[in-house]
Coordinates of C-alpha atoms in Angstrom, one line a residue:
M895 CA 0.0 0.0 0.0
D896 CA 1.2 3.5 -0.8
L897 CA 2.3 5.2 2.4
S898 CA 1.2 8.6 1.1
V899 CA -2.4 7.9 1.9
F900 CA -1.6 7.9 5.6
F901 CA -0.1 11.3 5.8
Q902 CA -1.1 14.9 5.7
S903 CA 1.2 17.4 4.0
L904 CA 2.8 20.2 5.9
S905 CA 0.9 23.5 6.1
E906 CA 1.3 26.5 3.8
E907 CA 2.7 28.4 6.7
M908 CA 5.4 25.8 7.2
A909 CA 6.2 25.9 3.5
L910 CA 6.7 29.7 3.7
N911 CA 9.0 29.3 6.7
V912 CA 11.1 26.8 4.9
A913 CA 11.4 29.1 1.9
T914 CA 13.1 31.7 4.1
L915 CA 15.9 29.4 5.2
D916 CA 19.5 29.6 4.0
G917 CA 21.8 26.8 3.0
H918 CA 23.3 26.4 6.5
H919 CA 19.9 25.6 8.0
L920 CA 18.9 22.0 8.6
G921 CA 15.4 22.6 7.1
H922 CA 16.9 23.6 3.8
H923 CA 18.4 20.1 3.4
L924 CA 15.4 18.0 4.4
S925 CA 13.1 16.2 1.9
L926 CA 9.7 17.6 2.9
H927 CA 6.0 16.6 2.3
L928 CA 4.8 19.9 0.8
N929 CA 3.3 19.8 -2.7
S930 CA 4.0 16.1 -3.2
F931 CA 4.9 13.1 -1.1
P932 CA 8.7 12.8 -0.8
D933 CA 10.8 9.8 -1.9
W934 CA 11.5 8.5 1.6
Q935 CA 13.4 5.5 0.3
Q936 CA 16.4 7.7 -0.4
A937 CA 16.6 8.9 3.3
D938 CA 18.4 7.5 6.3
L939 CA 16.1 9.1 8.9
I940 CA 12.4 9.7 8.7
L941 CA 10.4 12.4 10.7
I942 CA 6.7 11.9 11.4
G943 CA 4.3 14.2 13.2
L944 CA 1.8 12.4 15.5
P945 CA -1.8 13.6 16.1
H946 CA -3.4 14.4 19.5
W947 CA -6.3 12.1 18.6
Q948 CA -8.5 13.5 21.4
Y949 CA -8.5 17.0 19.9
Q950 CA -11.2 18.4 17.7
P951 CA -11.3 20.0 15.2
S952 CA -8.6 18.1 13.4
H953 CA -6.5 21.1 12.4
Q954 CA -5.4 21.4 16.0
A955 CA -4.1 17.9 16.1
Y956 CA -0.6 18.7 14.9
V957 CA 0.1 21.9 16.9
A958 CA 2.8 20.2 19.0
S959 CA 4.6 18.5 16.1
D960 CA 4.6 21.7 14.0
A961 CA 5.9 23.7 16.9
I962 CA 8.9 21.4 17.1
R963 CA 9.4 21.6 13.4
R964 CA 9.6 25.4 13.4
Q965 CA 12.5 25.2 15.8
L966 CA 14.2 22.2 14.1
Y967 CA 14.2 23.6 10.6
K968 CA 16.1 26.8 11.9
L969 CA 18.9 24.8 13.5
S970 CA 22.3 24.5 11.8
L971 CA 23.3 21.5 9.7
P972 CA 24.8 18.9 12.0
T973 CA 26.7 17.3 9.2
E974 CA 27.0 17.7 5.4
Q975 CA 25.7 14.1 4.7
V976 CA 22.2 14.5 6.2
K977 CA 19.5 12.5 4.5
V978 CA 16.3 13.2 6.4
C979 CA 12.8 13.0 5.1
D980 CA 9.8 14.6 6.8
L981 CA 6.7 12.6 5.7
G982 CA 4.4 15.2 7.3
N983 CA 1.7 14.3 9.9
L984 CA 0.1 11.0 10.4
K985 CA -3.6 11.4 9.6
S986 CA -5.8 11.1 12.7
R987 CA -8.6 8.5 12.5
E988 CA -11.9 8.8 14.2
E989 CA -11.2 5.9 16.5
Q990 CA -8.1 5.8 18.7
E991 CA -7.4 2.1 17.8
D992 CA -7.5 2.9 14.1
T993 CA -4.8 5.6 14.5
Q994 CA -2.7 3.1 16.5
E995 CA -3.1 0.5 13.7
A996 CA -2.2 3.1 11.0
L997 CA 0.9 4.1 12.9
A998 CA 2.0 0.4 13.4
F999 CA 1.5 -0.3 9.7
C1000 CA 3.6 2.7 8.5
L1001 CA 6.4 2.1 11.0
N1002 CA 6.6 -1.6 10.2
R1003 CA 7.0 -0.8 6.5
L1004 CA 9.7 1.8 7.2
I1005 CA 11.6 -0.4 9.7
Q1006 CA 11.6 -3.3 7.3
A1007 CA 13.2 -0.9 4.7
G1008 CA 16.0 -0.2 7.2
K1009 CA 14.9 3.4 8.2
R1010 CA 15.2 5.1 11.6
I1011 CA 12.1 7.0 12.5
L1012 CA 11.6 10.0 14.8
L1013 CA 8.0 10.6 16.0
I1014 CA 7.1 14.0 17.4
G1015 CA 4.0 15.3 19.1
G1016 CA 1.0 13.2 20.2
R1017 CA 0.3 11.6 23.5
Q1018 CA 2.4 8.8 24.8
D1019 CA -0.2 6.1 24.4
L1020 CA 0.8 6.0 20.7
T1021 CA 3.8 4.1 22.0
W1022 CA 1.5 1.1 21.8
G1023 CA 1.2 1.6 18.0
Q1024 CA 5.0 2.1 17.9
Y1025 CA 5.5 -1.2 19.7
M1026 CA 3.0 -3.1 17.4
A1027 CA 5.2 -2.1 14.4
Y1028 CA 7.7 -4.7 15.5
E1029 CA 5.2 -7.6 15.4
G1030 CA 6.0 -10.0 12.7
L1031 CA 9.7 -9.0 12.4
E1032 CA 10.7 -12.3 14.0
K1033 CA 12.9 -10.8 16.6
Q1034 CA 12.8 -9.9 20.3
I1035 CA 13.3 -6.2 20.9
E1036 CA 14.6 -4.0 23.6
Y1037 CA 12.4 -1.0 24.6
V1038 CA 13.6 2.0 26.6
Q1039 CA 11.1 4.5 28.2
I1040 CA 12.5 7.8 29.4
D1041 CA 9.8 9.0 31.8
A1042 CA 9.2 10.1 35.4
R1043 CA 6.5 7.4 35.7
F1044 CA 6.1 3.8 34.6
D1045 CA 2.6 4.2 33.0
L1046 CA 1.4 0.8 34.1
E1047 CA -2.2 1.4 34.9
D1048 CA -4.7 -1.2 33.8
A1049 CA -5.1 -0.9 30.0
S1050 CA -8.1 -3.2 30.0
I1051 CA -10.1 -0.3 31.4
L1052 CA -8.7 2.4 29.1
L1053 CA -5.7 2.7 26.8
D1054 CA -4.2 6.1 27.4
H1055 CA -0.9 7.8 28.3
R1056 CA -0.8 6.2 31.7
S1057 CA -1.6 2.6 30.7
Y1058 CA 0.0 1.8 27.4
N1059 CA 2.9 -0.1 29.0
H1060 CA 0.5 -2.4 30.7
R1061 CA -0.9 -3.4 27.3
I1062 CA 2.6 -3.9 25.9
F1063 CA 3.6 -6.1 28.8
V1064 CA 0.6 -8.4 28.6
H1065 CA 0.4 -8.6 24.8
H1066 CA 0.6 -12.0 23.2
P1067 CA 2.6 -13.0 21.3
N1068 CA 5.3 -11.4 23.4
Y1069 CA 8.4 -10.2 21.6
L1070 CA 9.8 -7.9 24.3
F1071 CA 13.2 -9.2 25.5
N1072 CA 13.8 -6.2 27.8
F1073 CA 12.3 -3.0 29.0
T1074 CA 14.2 -0.2 30.8
N1075 CA 12.8 2.9 32.4
L1076 CA 15.3 5.7 32.7
G1077 CA 14.6 8.6 35.0
H1078 CA 11.6 7.6 37.0
Q1079 CA 11.1 9.7 40.2
S1080 CA 10.3 7.5 43.2
Y1081 CA 7.6 9.8 44.6
F1082 CA 5.6 9.2 41.4
V1083 CA 5.9 5.4 41.3
S1084 CA 4.1 3.0 43.7
P1085 CA 6.0 0.2 45.4
Q1086 CA 3.7 -2.3 43.6
A1087 CA 4.8 -0.9 40.2
R1088 CA 8.5 -1.2 41.2
Q1089 CA 7.8 -4.8 42.4
S1090 CA 6.1 -5.7 39.1
L1091 CA 9.1 -4.6 37.0
Q1092 CA 11.4 -6.5 39.3
E1093 CA 9.4 -9.7 39.0
M1094 CA 9.6 -9.4 35.2
N1095 CA 13.4 -8.8 35.3
F1096 CA 13.0 -5.4 33.8
F1097 CA 15.3 -2.5 34.6
A1098 CA 14.3 0.7 36.3
V1099 CA 16.9 3.4 36.8
R1100 CA 15.7 6.3 38.9
Y1101 CA 16.7 9.8 38.1
G1102 CA 18.8 10.2 41.3
L1103 CA 21.1 7.5 40.0
L1104 CA 21.6 9.3 36.6
N1105 CA 21.9 12.8 38.0
L1106 CA 25.3 14.2 37.1
Q1107 CA 26.3 10.8 35.6
I1108 CA 24.1 10.6 32.5
Q1109 CA 26.7 8.4 30.8
E1110 CA 25.2 5.5 32.9
S1111 CA 22.2 5.6 30.5
E1112 CA 24.3 4.9 27.5
P1113 CA 24.4 1.0 27.7
H1114 CA 20.6 0.8 27.8
L1115 CA 20.3 3.1 24.7
R1116 CA 23.2 1.4 22.9
T1117 CA 21.1 -1.8 22.3
A1118 CA 17.5 -0.3 22.3
D1119 CA 15.3 -1.0 19.3
M1120 CA 12.7 1.6 20.3
V1121 CA 12.6 4.6 22.7
S1122 CA 9.6 6.5 24.1
F1123 CA 10.4 9.9 25.6
D1124 CA 8.0 11.9 27.8
F1125 CA 8.8 15.6 28.0
G1126 CA 7.6 15.3 31.6
A1127 CA 10.8 13.5 32.4
V1128 CA 12.6 16.9 32.1
R1129 CA 12.3 19.4 34.9
H1130 CA 9.8 22.2 34.4
G1131 CA 12.4 24.9 34.2
D1132 CA 13.8 23.3 31.0
S1133 CA 10.6 21.9 29.7
P1134 CA 7.6 24.1 30.7
G1135 CA 5.4 22.7 27.9
G1136 CA 5.4 19.1 29.3
Y1137 CA 1.9 17.9 30.1
H1138 CA 2.9 16.8 33.6
P1139 CA 5.6 19.3 34.6
S1140 CA 7.7 18.7 37.7
P1141 CA 10.4 20.7 39.4
G1142 CA 12.6 17.5 39.4
G1143 CA 13.9 15.6 36.5
F1144 CA 16.5 15.7 33.7
S1145 CA 18.1 18.9 32.5
A1146 CA 17.9 19.9 28.9
S1147 CA 21.6 19.0 28.5
E1148 CA 21.0 15.5 29.9
A1149 CA 18.0 14.9 27.6
C1150 CA 20.1 16.0 24.6
Q1151 CA 22.9 13.6 25.6
M1152 CA 20.5 10.7 25.9
A1153 CA 19.1 11.6 22.4
R1154 CA 22.7 11.4 21.0
Y1155 CA 23.3 8.1 22.8
A1156 CA 20.1 6.8 21.0
G1157 CA 21.4 8.0 17.7
L1158 CA 24.7 6.3 18.3
G1159 CA 22.8 3.0 19.1
Y1160 CA 23.3 -0.1 17.0
H1161 CA 19.7 -1.3 16.6
L1162 CA 17.4 1.7 17.3
S1163 CA 14.8 2.1 14.6
S1164 CA 12.1 4.3 16.3
M1165 CA 12.0 7.0 18.9
N1166 CA 9.1 9.2 20.0
L1167 CA 9.0 12.6 21.7
T1168 CA 5.6 13.0 23.2
E1169 CA 3.5 14.7 25.9
F1170 CA 4.1 18.3 24.8
D1171 CA 1.5 21.0 25.2
P1172 CA 2.4 24.2 23.2
A1173 CA -0.2 26.2 25.0
H1174 CA 2.0 26.2 28.1
D1175 CA 5.3 26.3 26.5
L1176 CA 7.0 29.5 27.8
R1177 CA 8.9 31.2 24.9
H1178 CA 8.9 27.9 22.9
Q1179 CA 11.5 26.3 25.3
T1180 CA 10.0 22.8 25.1
A1181 CA 9.7 23.0 21.3
L1182 CA 13.3 24.1 21.0
L1183 CA 14.3 21.3 23.4
G1184 CA 12.6 18.7 21.1
A1185 CA 14.4 20.2 18.1
M1186 CA 17.7 20.1 19.9
M1187 CA 17.1 16.4 20.8
I1188 CA 16.4 15.6 17.2
W1189 CA 19.5 17.5 16.2
Y1190 CA 21.6 15.5 18.6
F1191 CA 20.0 12.2 17.5
I1192 CA 20.9 13.0 13.9
D1193 CA 24.4 14.0 14.9
G1194 CA 24.8 10.7 16.8
H1195 CA 23.4 8.7 13.8
Y1196 CA 26.1 10.1 11.5
H1197 CA 28.9 9.5 14.0
R1198 CA 28.1 5.9 15.0
R1199 CA 31.1 4.0 16.0
A1200 CA 32.4 0.9 14.4
D1201 CA 32.9 -0.9 17.7
Q1202 CA 30.1 -3.5 17.6
P1203 CA 31.6 -6.8 18.9
E1204 CA 32.8 -9.3 16.3
E1205 CA 31.4 -12.8 16.7
D1206 CA 34.7 -14.1 18.1
K1207 CA 35.2 -10.8 20.1
S1208 CA 38.6 -10.4 18.5
N1209 CA 38.1 -6.6 18.3
L1210 CA 37.7 -6.3 22.1
R1211 CA 40.0 -6.5 25.1
K1212 CA 39.0 -9.2 27.6
Y1213 CA 39.1 -8.8 31.4
S1214 CA 38.1 -11.8 33.6
V1215 CA 37.0 -11.2 37.1
R1216 CA 37.2 -14.2 39.5
L1217 CA 34.4 -14.3 42.1
H1218 CA 33.7 -16.1 45.4
A1219 CA 30.0 -16.0 44.8
G1220 CA 27.7 -18.5 43.1
V1221 CA 29.3 -17.5 39.8
E1222 CA 32.9 -18.4 39.5
S1223 CA 33.9 -15.6 37.1
I1224 CA 32.5 -12.9 34.8
D1225 CA 34.2 -11.9 31.5
F1226 CA 34.2 -8.2 30.6
Y1227 CA 35.2 -6.7 27.3
E1228 CA 36.3 -3.2 26.3
H1229 CA 36.7 -1.8 22.9
P1230 CA 40.2 -0.3 22.7
V1231 CA 39.2 2.8 20.7
S1232 CA 35.7 3.7 21.8
G1233 CA 36.2 2.7 25.4
R1234 CA 32.7 1.1 25.6
W1235 CA 32.2 -2.0 27.7
W1236 CA 30.3 -5.3 27.6
M1237 CA 30.0 -8.3 29.9
E1238 CA 29.2 -11.9 29.1
V1239 CA 26.2 -13.6 30.6
P1240 CA 25.6 -17.4 30.2
Y1241 CA 22.3 -19.0 29.4
Q1242 CA 21.0 -20.8 32.5
D1243 CA 21.1 -24.3 30.9
S1244 CA 24.8 -23.9 30.0
L1245 CA 26.2 -22.4 33.2
G1246 CA 29.3 -24.4 34.4
K1247 CA 29.7 -26.2 31.0
P1248 CA 33.1 -26.0 29.3
F1249 CA 31.7 -24.0 26.3
P1250 CA 28.5 -22.3 27.5
R1251 CA 26.1 -20.4 25.3
T1252 CA 26.4 -16.7 26.2
R1253 CA 25.1 -13.2 25.4
L1254 CA 27.1 -10.0 25.4
V1255 CA 25.4 -7.3 27.4
A1256 CA 26.3 -3.6 27.1
C1257 CA 27.5 -2.2 30.4
T1258 CA 29.9 0.4 31.8
I1259 CA 33.3 0.3 33.5
K1260 CA 31.4 0.7 36.8
D1261 CA 29.9 -2.8 36.4
Y1262 CA 33.5 -4.1 36.0
E1263 CA 34.7 -2.2 39.0
F1264 CA 31.7 -3.5 41.0
A1265 CA 32.5 -7.1 40.1
K1266 CA 36.1 -6.6 41.2
Q1267 CA 34.7 -5.9 44.7
D1268 CA 33.6 -9.6 44.6
D1269 CA 30.0 -8.9 43.8
I1270 CA 27.7 -9.6 40.8
P1271 CA 26.3 -6.5 39.0
A1272 CA 22.5 -6.2 39.0
R1273 CA 22.5 -5.9 35.2
W1274 CA 24.2 -9.4 35.0
W1275 CA 21.6 -11.0 37.2
Q1276 CA 18.6 -9.5 35.5
T1277 CA 19.9 -10.7 32.1
Y1278 CA 20.8 -14.1 33.4
N1279 CA 17.2 -14.5 34.7
K1280 CA 15.9 -13.9 31.2
L1281 CA 18.2 -16.5 29.5
K1282 CA 16.4 -19.6 30.3
G1283 CA 17.3 -21.6 27.2

């Protein structure tokens, strides 16, 4: 099916803004959906605006995505080799589920074509449609949510921006290998929700553990397939247009750094930036933050490192740590140029065998230093509990 039927072209006002840009502006170099549908197959990165399906009339559905575009197009060119296509705005359907299905269909087609997609605007419940795009790809995926909350309310009652993760977690067939929340704030999360994630061997890294050491988020984003970002994860002073503002949370700098980590990632094929209300966006600060995050994602994409482990790990340095715990040793690996780290986790059915089946897990040097203190990193245990055969 022709993807053009799913998208609404950019407004005349947006076209006039683009016409004023100079050659050093990013918007001047994008392939845009203006008078005709662009040739997206020539692009590396795809930009899509999402509707606020609750809003009527429909012309208001794309206020958030267009606000981010206005700021993005005016930014400088991050690199000369940019190949980014803006498909315009996903058409809103009368029923929420129909919009979710349309999003899943379009993303599935783009992902299978090897594209990386940035979704802007909309409410975060559209993460459900984003997740469904991976169904049928015959692979388990890793999903990272950057949010002050877990959004785990009962989706059988209502699918919305506070329950979409519940639907993802209970969906069958299940193709979610791992979920990680980055930046939750403990006073917004119930003990029951934390316990639920722990029982599923999912990761939850509260903001306090990432504050002033945002590099600890990198291993999670390095291997993510999809990312969902809530502007409410950023403190109100830096993101006044978030739907659920808080005085606590990430700084704009930290949000941009995580966006660059996502762009640098090996497998990431889709990332959304949601929960943005332009009506409360003081001096367009949140729109500009969204634009900056996209800029850093693009920069990361075009500066990806050739440090992915070889099958025989010959391009990595090996460090073995002997332990006195239930596990005799853990092998860590470092890339000599990039300085990024991995650790080897065995499948449960092969632990203790001469040649066990293993999985390399992205980590940081802190995990290595923790193991040297004769203890097993939490990241190792949680992965081991997933590898049951």
